[in-house]
Amino acid sequence: AEDREIGEEAVIGEILGIAGVEGNGQTELVESVIGMRTLVKGSVHLDGKDIRYLAANELRSVFGVVPQAILMT
């Protein structure tokens, strides 16, 4: 995987979308941000705090995720 620095800031109530071509790492990024995946390199900060030191429920309380695969039954 390629190392990249991504810098983005969002204010309370703002919606931030992550999109790109298949295989570009969007799912990995989102899973890392919401605590479903452990970062091997780099860091993600929320309000200046490294998310590795926040509880999963803290992370998930501030993020909403729309999955890429929609199932209709």
Coordinates of C-alpha atoms in Angstrom, one line a residue:
A1 CA 0.0 0.0 0.0
E2 CA 1.1 3.5 -0.7
D3 CA 1.8 5.9 2.1
R4 CA -0.3 9.1 1.9
E5 CA -0.9 12.1 4.0
I6 CA -4.6 13.1 4.0
G7 CA -5.6 16.3 5.8
E8 CA -9.2 17.3 6.2
E9 CA -11.1 19.2 8.9
A10 CA -14.8 19.0 9.4
V11 CA -16.9 21.2 11.8
I12 CA -19.8 19.9 13.9
G13 CA -22.8 19.1 11.7
E14 CA -20.8 19.1 8.5
I15 CA -20.9 16.1 6.2
L16 CA -17.6 14.8 4.8
G17 CA -17.7 12.3 2.0
I18 CA -14.9 9.9 1.0
A19 CA -15.1 8.6 -2.6
G20 CA -12.7 7.2 -5.2
V21 CA -12.0 4.3 -7.6
E22 CA -12.2 0.8 -6.3
G23 CA -9.1 -0.4 -4.5
N24 CA -8.0 3.1 -3.5
G25 CA -8.4 2.6 0.3
Q26 CA -11.6 4.3 1.1
T27 CA -13.0 1.4 3.1
E28 CA -9.7 0.9 4.9
L29 CA -9.6 4.6 5.8
V30 CA -13.2 4.6 7.1
E31 CA -12.7 1.4 9.1
S32 CA -9.6 2.9 10.7
V33 CA -11.4 6.1 11.6
I34 CA -14.4 4.3 13.3
G35 CA -12.1 1.9 15.1
M36 CA -12.9 -1.3 13.2
R37 CA -9.4 -1.6 11.9
T38 CA -6.1 -1.0 13.7
L39 CA -3.7 1.4 12.0
V40 CA -0.3 -0.2 11.1
K41 CA 1.3 3.1 10.2
G42 CA 0.3 6.7 10.5
S43 CA -2.4 8.2 12.8
V44 CA -5.9 9.7 12.7
H45 CA -6.7 12.5 15.1
L46 CA -10.2 13.6 16.3
D47 CA -10.2 16.9 18.2
G48 CA -6.4 16.7 18.4
K49 CA -6.6 13.2 20.1
D50 CA -5.1 10.1 18.5
I51 CA -8.0 7.8 17.9
R52 CA -6.0 4.8 19.0
Y53 CA -6.5 6.0 22.5
L54 CA -10.2 6.5 22.3
A55 CA -12.8 3.8 23.0
A56 CA -14.7 2.4 20.1
N57 CA -18.0 3.7 21.4
E58 CA -16.5 7.2 21.5
L59 CA -15.5 7.0 17.9
R60 CA -18.8 5.5 16.7
S61 CA -20.8 8.1 18.5
V62 CA -19.5 10.9 16.3
F63 CA -19.4 9.1 12.9
G64 CA -22.1 7.8 10.6
V65 CA -21.2 5.4 7.8
V66 CA -23.1 4.5 4.7
P67 CA -21.8 1.1 3.5
Q68 CA -20.8 0.7 -0.2
A69 CA -22.9 -2.5 -0.6
I70 CA -26.6 -2.0 -0.1
L71 CA -28.8 -5.0 0.5
M72 CA -32.5 -4.8 -0.1
T73 CA -34.7 -7.6 1.1

